[in-house]
Amino acid sequence: MIKAESIAELTAVIRKWKKEGKSIGFVPTMGFLHEGHLTLINQAKSENDAVVISIFVNPLQFGPNEDFDAYPRSMERDLQVSESAGADLVFAPDAKEMYKGEPAAAITVTKRVNVLCGKSRPGHFDGVAAVLTKLFHLTQPDRAYFGMKDAQQVAVVKGLVDEFYFPLEVVSVETVRESDGLAKSSRNVYLTEQERAEAPHLQKALQKAAKMAAAGERDAGKLEGHIKDYLSTHTTAEIDYAEVLSYPELAPPAEDSKEIILAAAIKFSKARLIDNITIKLKL
Ligand code: AMP
């Protein structure tokens, strides 16, 4: 496995692979790899000749009062995990390599950002879109892999790729969970023992509301109310949001919505957790 810290090292390898006619699968991450990331890597491996993982905690997608400095990092372990997962290249630049001073241009995401995490984290998806635009150009993937744990990110990235005609396919991968239902996340290490015990209720709250939706409840406000009530009864966390929207449009559900998403975010003392369930609706 190759480790590239500079853009020059990365592009030399990509150029060689392209010449050899290899297809490239790309898995962008912020590191501190867990089984969720591994599932993306495995799928990328099964569908491409070469797999690139990026490990980069992107400062641009963190707000001023968010956890950029505290975000867990473990480069040595991540490299071992990537190698044993069969990755061909890990791109691990520092911030100076990715952002060389005052930016000459920026990306503004204009759709699907006034809800969910986009609403509570202003500018977050502009930062995601900016770094992915750079990474897509540098790695030239045939396919890029994203987890449905971040369902809004999947929708936003598909919008970005469609809007700017990036010649790649966005592949979404189901959320990988702990045995008690908690979505795997790098941030779970920051849960206290009590918070860790409460955290699976995030998925449970969504499941309860999903059952009601599957049974025909279409009133988004009612479903959101149930999610919030369940969370406030079963956890000590602060509720950031609970929303029910159409997917992938992320608009209020309509009569003809084919799919809906039930999503929530909660804040514990040091970790903010998100989760969602998407449901295909029979018309
Ligand atoms: P992150 O390192 O948190 O930025 O995540 C990198 C990629 O892994 C994103 O596409 C995430 O959606 C995905 N991911 C994170 N956690 C999970 C999970 N539990 N299951 C599936 N994919 C995940």
mmCIF file of C-alpha atoms and ligand atoms in Angstrom:
data_model
loop_
_atom_site.group_PDB
_atom_site.id
_atom_site.type_symbol
_atom_site.label_atom_id
_atom_site.label_comp_id
_atom_site.label_asym_id
_atom_site.label_seq_id
_atom_site.Cartn_x
_atom_site.Cartn_y
_atom_site.Cartn_z
ATOM 1 C CA MET A 1 0.000 0.000 0.000
ATOM 2 C CA ILE A 2 1.231 3.462 -0.911
ATOM 3 C CA LYS A 3 0.958 6.356 1.518
ATOM 4 C CA ALA A 4 0.885 9.735 -0.206
ATOM 5 C CA GLU A 5 1.049 12.919 1.819
ATOM 6 C CA SER A 6 1.524 15.284 -1.087
ATOM 7 C CA ILE A 7 -0.633 15.999 -4.112
ATOM 8 C CA ALA A 8 2.401 15.336 -6.346
ATOM 9 C CA GLU A 9 2.832 11.799 -4.936
ATOM 10 C CA LEU A 10 -0.877 11.085 -5.293
ATOM 11 C CA THR A 11 -1.251 12.333 -8.854
ATOM 12 C CA ALA A 12 1.829 10.416 -10.038
ATOM 13 C CA VAL A 13 0.164 7.149 -8.965
ATOM 14 C CA ILE A 14 -3.257 8.110 -10.340
ATOM 15 C CA ARG A 15 -1.684 8.998 -13.704
ATOM 16 C CA LYS A 16 0.042 5.609 -13.828
ATOM 17 C CA TRP A 17 -3.164 3.712 -12.971
ATOM 18 C CA LYS A 18 -5.133 5.669 -15.572
ATOM 19 C CA LYS A 19 -2.532 4.769 -18.216
ATOM 20 C CA GLU A 20 -2.875 1.119 -17.241
ATOM 21 C CA GLY A 21 -6.654 1.401 -17.686
ATOM 22 C CA LYS A 22 -7.418 0.673 -14.021
ATOM 23 C CA SER A 23 -10.757 1.684 -12.553
ATOM 24 C CA ILE A 24 -10.494 3.641 -9.310
ATOM 25 C CA GLY A 25 -12.752 3.438 -6.265
ATOM 26 C CA PHE A 26 -12.467 6.322 -3.800
ATOM 27 C CA VAL A 27 -13.434 6.368 -0.115
ATOM 28 C CA PRO A 28 -13.129 9.825 1.471
ATOM 29 C CA THR A 29 -12.840 9.728 5.280
ATOM 30 C CA MET A 30 -11.725 11.786 8.237
ATOM 31 C CA GLY A 31 -9.865 8.801 9.661
ATOM 32 C CA PHE A 32 -10.182 7.047 13.032
ATOM 33 C CA LEU A 33 -11.424 4.191 10.899
ATOM 34 C CA HIS A 34 -14.092 1.757 12.102
ATOM 35 C CA GLU A 35 -16.220 -0.976 10.566
ATOM 36 C CA GLY A 36 -18.443 1.562 8.825
ATOM 37 C CA HIS A 37 -15.450 2.802 6.842
ATOM 38 C CA LEU A 38 -14.316 -0.788 6.262
ATOM 39 C CA THR A 39 -17.631 -1.661 4.646
ATOM 40 C CA LEU A 40 -17.160 1.211 2.198
ATOM 41 C CA ILE A 41 -13.582 0.085 1.494
ATOM 42 C CA ASN A 42 -14.660 -3.530 0.933
ATOM 43 C CA GLN A 43 -17.365 -2.506 -1.492
ATOM 44 C CA ALA A 44 -14.934 -0.222 -3.324
ATOM 45 C CA LYS A 45 -12.494 -3.130 -3.554
ATOM 46 C CA SER A 46 -15.080 -5.467 -4.996
ATOM 47 C CA GLU A 47 -16.100 -2.977 -7.705
ATOM 48 C CA ASN A 48 -12.799 -1.397 -8.805
ATOM 49 C CA ASP A 49 -9.230 -2.315 -9.803
ATOM 50 C CA ALA A 50 -7.657 0.112 -7.324
ATOM 51 C CA VAL A 51 -8.896 1.693 -4.103
ATOM 52 C CA VAL A 52 -7.873 5.093 -2.737
ATOM 53 C CA ILE A 53 -8.763 6.164 0.805
ATOM 54 C CA SER A 54 -8.326 9.748 1.869
ATOM 55 C CA ILE A 55 -7.755 10.535 5.523
ATOM 56 C CA PHE A 56 -8.210 14.225 6.098
ATOM 57 C CA VAL A 57 -9.946 16.065 8.906
ATOM 58 C CA ASN A 58 -11.207 18.903 6.762
ATOM 59 C CA PRO A 59 -11.094 22.191 8.702
ATOM 60 C CA LEU A 60 -13.468 23.834 6.215
ATOM 61 C CA GLN A 61 -16.422 21.669 7.224
ATOM 62 C CA PHE A 62 -16.187 22.459 10.944
ATOM 63 C CA GLY A 63 -17.829 25.532 12.454
ATOM 64 C CA PRO A 64 -15.890 27.816 14.840
ATOM 65 C CA ASN A 65 -17.415 26.179 17.946
ATOM 66 C CA GLU A 66 -17.269 22.609 16.692
ATOM 67 C CA ASP A 67 -14.908 19.745 17.492
ATOM 68 C CA PHE A 68 -12.183 20.167 14.834
ATOM 69 C CA ASP A 69 -9.343 20.171 17.394
ATOM 70 C CA ALA A 70 -10.893 17.398 19.488
ATOM 71 C CA TYR A 71 -11.832 15.192 16.510
ATOM 72 C CA PRO A 72 -10.205 11.781 17.194
ATOM 73 C CA ARG A 73 -7.137 11.008 15.107
ATOM 74 C CA SER A 74 -5.021 7.836 14.852
ATOM 75 C CA MET A 75 -2.949 7.870 11.671
ATOM 76 C CA GLU A 76 -0.693 4.890 12.448
ATOM 77 C CA ARG A 77 -3.617 2.628 13.255
ATOM 78 C CA ASP A 78 -5.601 3.926 10.266
ATOM 79 C CA LEU A 79 -2.722 3.037 7.951
ATOM 80 C CA GLN A 80 -2.575 -0.517 9.328
ATOM 81 C CA VAL A 81 -6.354 -0.893 9.054
ATOM 82 C CA SER A 82 -6.324 0.449 5.473
ATOM 83 C CA GLU A 83 -3.525 -1.880 4.485
ATOM 84 C CA SER A 84 -5.187 -4.966 5.932
ATOM 85 C CA ALA A 85 -8.465 -3.962 4.257
ATOM 86 C CA GLY A 86 -6.602 -4.105 0.960
ATOM 87 C CA ALA A 87 -6.481 -0.412 0.068
ATOM 88 C CA ASP A 88 -3.948 0.428 -2.629
ATOM 89 C CA LEU A 89 -3.282 4.021 -1.625
ATOM 90 C CA VAL A 90 -3.950 6.227 1.372
ATOM 91 C CA PHE A 91 -3.892 9.946 0.693
ATOM 92 C CA ALA A 92 -3.223 11.742 3.980
ATOM 93 C CA PRO A 93 -2.390 15.395 3.309
ATOM 94 C CA ASP A 94 -2.108 18.120 5.927
ATOM 95 C CA ALA A 95 -4.309 21.198 5.778
ATOM 96 C CA LYS A 96 -1.587 23.277 4.090
ATOM 97 C CA GLU A 97 -1.369 20.798 1.240
ATOM 98 C CA MET A 98 -5.114 21.017 0.587
ATOM 99 C CA TYR A 99 -5.587 24.739 1.234
ATOM 100 C CA LYS A 100 -2.714 26.819 -0.025
ATOM 101 C CA GLY A 101 -3.589 30.210 1.480
ATOM 102 C CA GLU A 102 -6.472 32.490 0.551
ATOM 103 C CA PRO A 103 -8.897 30.529 -1.693
ATOM 104 C CA ALA A 104 -9.334 31.782 -5.274
ATOM 105 C CA ALA A 105 -12.817 30.271 -5.542
ATOM 106 C CA ALA A 106 -15.420 28.617 -3.321
ATOM 107 C CA ILE A 107 -18.343 26.232 -3.698
ATOM 108 C CA THR A 108 -21.774 27.083 -2.356
ATOM 109 C CA VAL A 109 -24.275 24.266 -2.007
ATOM 110 C CA THR A 110 -27.663 25.713 -2.875
ATOM 111 C CA LYS A 111 -30.054 22.785 -2.502
ATOM 112 C CA ARG A 112 -30.897 20.469 0.402
ATOM 113 C CA VAL A 113 -28.897 22.473 2.959
ATOM 114 C CA ASN A 114 -31.527 24.446 4.859
ATOM 115 C CA VAL A 115 -32.602 21.375 6.814
ATOM 116 C CA LEU A 116 -31.093 18.739 9.147
ATOM 117 C CA CYS A 117 -27.313 19.104 9.671
ATOM 118 C CA GLY A 118 -27.118 21.854 7.038
ATOM 119 C CA LYS A 119 -29.355 23.995 9.222
ATOM 120 C CA SER A 120 -27.583 23.322 12.507
ATOM 121 C CA ARG A 121 -24.105 23.451 10.951
ATOM 122 C CA PRO A 122 -24.101 26.508 8.645
ATOM 123 C CA GLY A 123 -21.392 26.251 5.979
ATOM 124 C CA HIS A 124 -20.718 22.588 6.753
ATOM 125 C CA PHE A 125 -21.769 21.287 3.343
ATOM 126 C CA ASP A 126 -19.938 24.090 1.514
ATOM 127 C CA GLY A 127 -16.806 22.802 3.247
ATOM 128 C CA VAL A 128 -17.628 19.206 2.332
ATOM 129 C CA ALA A 129 -18.310 20.186 -1.294
ATOM 130 C CA ALA A 130 -15.067 22.179 -1.527
ATOM 131 C CA VAL A 131 -12.861 19.385 -0.241
ATOM 132 C CA LEU A 132 -14.636 16.750 -2.340
ATOM 133 C CA THR A 133 -14.280 18.870 -5.463
ATOM 134 C CA LYS A 134 -10.528 18.947 -4.847
ATOM 135 C CA LEU A 135 -10.354 15.258 -3.961
ATOM 136 C CA PHE A 136 -12.463 14.161 -6.944
ATOM 137 C CA HIS A 137 -10.190 16.107 -9.316
ATOM 138 C CA LEU A 138 -7.078 14.671 -7.712
ATOM 139 C CA THR A 139 -8.127 11.030 -7.446
ATOM 140 C CA GLN A 140 -10.240 10.869 -10.656
ATOM 141 C CA PRO A 141 -12.382 8.018 -9.335
ATOM 142 C CA ASP A 142 -14.828 5.968 -11.360
ATOM 143 C CA ARG A 143 -16.844 5.465 -8.192
ATOM 144 C CA ALA A 144 -16.888 7.286 -4.839
ATOM 145 C CA TYR A 145 -18.349 5.621 -1.748
ATOM 146 C CA PHE A 146 -20.429 7.321 0.957
ATOM 147 C CA GLY A 147 -22.271 5.981 3.986
ATOM 148 C CA MET A 148 -26.009 6.445 4.463
ATOM 149 C CA LYS A 149 -25.339 7.326 8.092
ATOM 150 C CA ASP A 150 -24.708 10.744 6.557
ATOM 151 C CA ALA A 151 -27.755 10.588 4.274
ATOM 152 C CA GLN A 152 -27.879 14.344 3.750
ATOM 153 C CA GLN A 153 -24.238 14.238 2.660
ATOM 154 C CA VAL A 154 -25.104 11.528 0.104
ATOM 155 C CA ALA A 155 -27.920 13.708 -1.297
ATOM 156 C CA VAL A 156 -25.740 16.839 -1.363
ATOM 157 C CA VAL A 157 -22.805 15.026 -3.001
ATOM 158 C CA LYS A 158 -25.076 13.543 -5.673
ATOM 159 C CA GLY A 159 -26.295 17.092 -6.352
ATOM 160 C CA LEU A 160 -22.712 18.363 -6.597
ATOM 161 C CA VAL A 161 -21.676 15.561 -8.946
ATOM 162 C CA ASP A 162 -24.736 16.087 -11.184
ATOM 163 C CA GLU A 163 -24.397 19.877 -11.215
ATOM 164 C CA PHE A 164 -20.744 19.955 -12.233
ATOM 165 C CA TYR A 165 -20.733 16.774 -14.358
ATOM 166 C CA PHE A 166 -18.078 14.982 -12.350
ATOM 167 C CA PRO A 167 -17.460 11.805 -14.363
ATOM 168 C CA LEU A 168 -18.016 9.439 -11.454
ATOM 169 C CA GLU A 169 -20.730 7.411 -9.795
ATOM 170 C CA VAL A 170 -21.735 8.157 -6.198
ATOM 171 C CA VAL A 171 -22.321 4.841 -4.435
ATOM 172 C CA SER A 172 -24.230 4.865 -1.146
ATOM 173 C CA VAL A 173 -23.652 2.177 1.457
ATOM 174 C CA GLU A 174 -25.951 1.097 4.301
ATOM 175 C CA THR A 175 -25.153 2.205 7.859
ATOM 176 C CA VAL A 176 -23.063 -0.227 9.893
ATOM 177 C CA ARG A 177 -24.192 -0.540 13.506
ATOM 178 C CA GLU A 178 -23.083 -1.875 16.876
ATOM 179 C CA SER A 179 -25.048 -4.930 18.053
ATOM 180 C CA ASP A 180 -27.366 -2.667 20.083
ATOM 181 C CA GLY A 181 -28.238 -0.563 17.033
ATOM 182 C CA LEU A 182 -25.981 2.448 17.629
ATOM 183 C CA ALA A 183 -24.513 3.628 14.314
ATOM 184 C CA LYS A 184 -20.734 3.220 14.311
ATOM 185 C CA SER A 185 -19.045 6.595 14.452
ATOM 186 C CA SER A 186 -15.588 7.938 15.162
ATOM 187 C CA ARG A 187 -17.237 10.251 17.700
ATOM 188 C CA ASN A 188 -18.637 7.365 19.808
ATOM 189 C CA VAL A 189 -15.344 7.225 21.753
ATOM 190 C CA TYR A 190 -16.348 10.500 23.373
ATOM 191 C CA LEU A 191 -19.478 9.084 24.993
ATOM 192 C CA THR A 192 -19.420 8.605 28.751
ATOM 193 C CA GLU A 193 -20.543 5.218 30.049
ATOM 194 C CA GLN A 194 -24.041 6.500 30.746
ATOM 195 C CA GLU A 195 -24.285 8.273 27.375
ATOM 196 C CA ARG A 196 -23.106 5.123 25.590
ATOM 197 C CA ALA A 197 -25.921 3.204 27.323
ATOM 198 C CA GLU A 198 -28.463 5.822 26.227
ATOM 199 C CA ALA A 199 -27.147 6.282 22.673
ATOM 200 C CA PRO A 200 -28.963 3.287 21.051
ATOM 201 C CA HIS A 201 -32.236 5.089 21.839
ATOM 202 C CA LEU A 202 -31.479 7.417 18.932
ATOM 203 C CA GLN A 203 -32.047 4.542 16.481
ATOM 204 C CA LYS A 204 -34.933 3.201 18.587
ATOM 205 C CA ALA A 205 -36.735 6.555 18.468
ATOM 206 C CA LEU A 206 -36.426 6.586 14.677
ATOM 207 C CA GLN A 207 -37.577 2.959 14.434
ATOM 208 C CA LYS A 208 -40.718 3.681 16.460
ATOM 209 C CA ALA A 209 -41.617 6.603 14.202
ATOM 210 C CA ALA A 210 -40.701 4.578 11.084
ATOM 211 C CA LYS A 211 -43.198 1.919 12.184
ATOM 212 C CA MET A 212 -45.888 4.568 12.445
ATOM 213 C CA ALA A 213 -44.977 5.896 9.005
ATOM 214 C CA ALA A 214 -45.037 2.379 7.549
ATOM 215 C CA ALA A 215 -48.493 1.935 9.088
ATOM 216 C CA GLY A 216 -49.698 4.988 7.184
ATOM 217 C CA GLU A 217 -48.939 8.004 9.411
ATOM 218 C CA ARG A 218 -47.982 10.795 6.986
ATOM 219 C CA ASP A 219 -48.074 13.799 9.283
ATOM 220 C CA ALA A 220 -44.397 14.782 9.479
ATOM 221 C CA GLY A 221 -45.019 16.995 12.505
ATOM 222 C CA LYS A 222 -46.585 14.120 14.444
ATOM 223 C CA LEU A 223 -43.736 11.756 13.559
ATOM 224 C CA GLU A 224 -41.173 14.377 14.564
ATOM 225 C CA GLY A 225 -43.028 14.910 17.840
ATOM 226 C CA HIS A 226 -42.871 11.181 18.594
ATOM 227 C CA ILE A 227 -39.136 11.053 17.909
ATOM 228 C CA LYS A 228 -38.512 14.039 20.195
ATOM 229 C CA ASP A 229 -40.753 12.698 22.970
ATOM 230 C CA TYR A 230 -39.034 9.321 22.874
ATOM 231 C CA LEU A 231 -35.586 10.907 22.943
ATOM 232 C CA SER A 232 -36.359 13.233 25.815
ATOM 233 C CA THR A 233 -37.867 10.379 27.847
ATOM 234 C CA HIS A 234 -35.041 7.917 27.203
ATOM 235 C CA THR A 235 -31.897 10.075 27.030
ATOM 236 C CA THR A 236 -30.280 13.008 28.806
ATOM 237 C CA ALA A 237 -29.066 14.383 25.461
ATOM 238 C CA GLU A 238 -30.026 17.738 24.033
ATOM 239 C CA ILE A 239 -32.108 17.258 20.894
ATOM 240 C CA ASP A 240 -30.559 19.154 17.992
ATOM 241 C CA TYR A 241 -33.253 18.190 15.468
ATOM 242 C CA ALA A 242 -35.766 15.519 14.535
ATOM 243 C CA GLU A 243 -37.088 15.884 11.005
ATOM 244 C CA VAL A 244 -39.134 13.892 8.531
ATOM 245 C CA LEU A 245 -38.560 14.852 4.889
ATOM 246 C CA SER A 246 -38.742 13.431 1.399
ATOM 247 C CA TYR A 247 -35.546 11.733 0.242
ATOM 248 C CA PRO A 248 -33.314 12.605 -1.553
ATOM 249 C CA GLU A 249 -34.997 15.998 -2.144
ATOM 250 C CA LEU A 250 -35.062 16.819 1.588
ATOM 251 C CA ALA A 251 -38.303 18.749 1.198
ATOM 252 C CA PRO A 252 -41.502 18.420 3.231
ATOM 253 C CA PRO A 253 -43.022 15.036 2.307
ATOM 254 C CA ALA A 254 -45.701 15.287 -0.376
ATOM 255 C CA GLU A 255 -48.467 12.955 -1.549
ATOM 256 C CA ASP A 256 -46.244 11.631 -4.330
ATOM 257 C CA SER A 257 -42.967 11.317 -2.349
ATOM 258 C CA LYS A 258 -41.414 7.966 -3.220
ATOM 259 C CA GLU A 259 -39.121 7.829 -0.235
ATOM 260 C CA ILE A 260 -38.940 9.612 3.100
ATOM 261 C CA ILE A 261 -36.196 10.056 5.650
ATOM 262 C CA LEU A 262 -36.626 10.204 9.409
ATOM 263 C CA ALA A 263 -33.505 11.800 10.837
ATOM 264 C CA ALA A 264 -32.355 13.086 14.198
ATOM 265 C CA ALA A 265 -29.289 14.580 15.829
ATOM 266 C CA ILE A 266 -28.607 14.699 19.556
ATOM 267 C CA LYS A 267 -25.873 16.310 21.593
ATOM 268 C CA PHE A 268 -24.245 14.591 24.537
ATOM 269 C CA SER A 269 -21.576 16.283 26.670
ATOM 270 C CA LYS A 270 -18.760 15.832 24.116
ATOM 271 C CA ALA A 271 -20.269 14.041 21.134
ATOM 272 C CA ARG A 272 -23.012 14.986 18.700
ATOM 273 C CA LEU A 273 -24.646 11.894 17.192
ATOM 274 C CA ILE A 274 -26.753 11.628 14.056
ATOM 275 C CA ASP A 275 -28.821 8.797 12.633
ATOM 276 C CA ASN A 276 -31.623 8.233 10.162
ATOM 277 C CA ILE A 277 -33.966 5.721 8.584
ATOM 278 C CA THR A 278 -35.155 5.969 4.997
ATOM 279 C CA ILE A 279 -38.417 4.311 3.969
ATOM 280 C CA LYS A 280 -39.578 3.616 0.443
ATOM 281 C CA LEU A 281 -43.269 4.426 0.173
ATOM 282 C CA LYS A 282 -45.764 2.430 -1.828
ATOM 283 C CA LEU A 283 -47.721 4.813 -4.030
HETATM 284 P P1 AMP B 1 -16.176 10.182 8.252
HETATM 285 O O1 AMP B 1 -14.801 9.645 8.452
HETATM 286 O O2 AMP B 1 -17.011 10.195 9.483
HETATM 287 O O3 AMP B 1 -16.203 11.468 7.480
HETATM 288 O O4 AMP B 1 -16.901 9.115 7.300
HETATM 289 C C1 AMP B 1 -16.357 8.759 6.073
HETATM 290 C C2 AMP B 1 -17.380 7.985 5.299
HETATM 291 O O5 AMP B 1 -17.747 6.822 6.031
HETATM 292 C C3 AMP B 1 -18.679 8.788 5.072
HETATM 293 O O6 AMP B 1 -19.167 8.516 3.775
HETATM 294 C C4 AMP B 1 -19.590 8.242 6.125
HETATM 295 O O7 AMP B 1 -20.957 8.349 5.791
HETATM 296 C C5 AMP B 1 -19.155 6.795 6.170
HETATM 297 N N1 AMP B 1 -19.550 6.209 7.449
HETATM 298 C C6 AMP B 1 -19.294 6.664 8.690
HETATM 299 N N2 AMP B 1 -19.860 5.886 9.628
HETATM 300 C C7 AMP B 1 -20.512 4.902 8.958
HETATM 301 C C8 AMP B 1 -21.311 3.783 9.357
HETATM 302 N N3 AMP B 1 -21.549 3.524 10.645
HETATM 303 N N4 AMP B 1 -21.797 2.990 8.388
HETATM 304 C C9 AMP B 1 -21.554 3.247 7.077
HETATM 305 N N5 AMP B 1 -20.808 4.281 6.633
HETATM 306 C C10 AMP B 1 -20.310 5.092 7.556
#
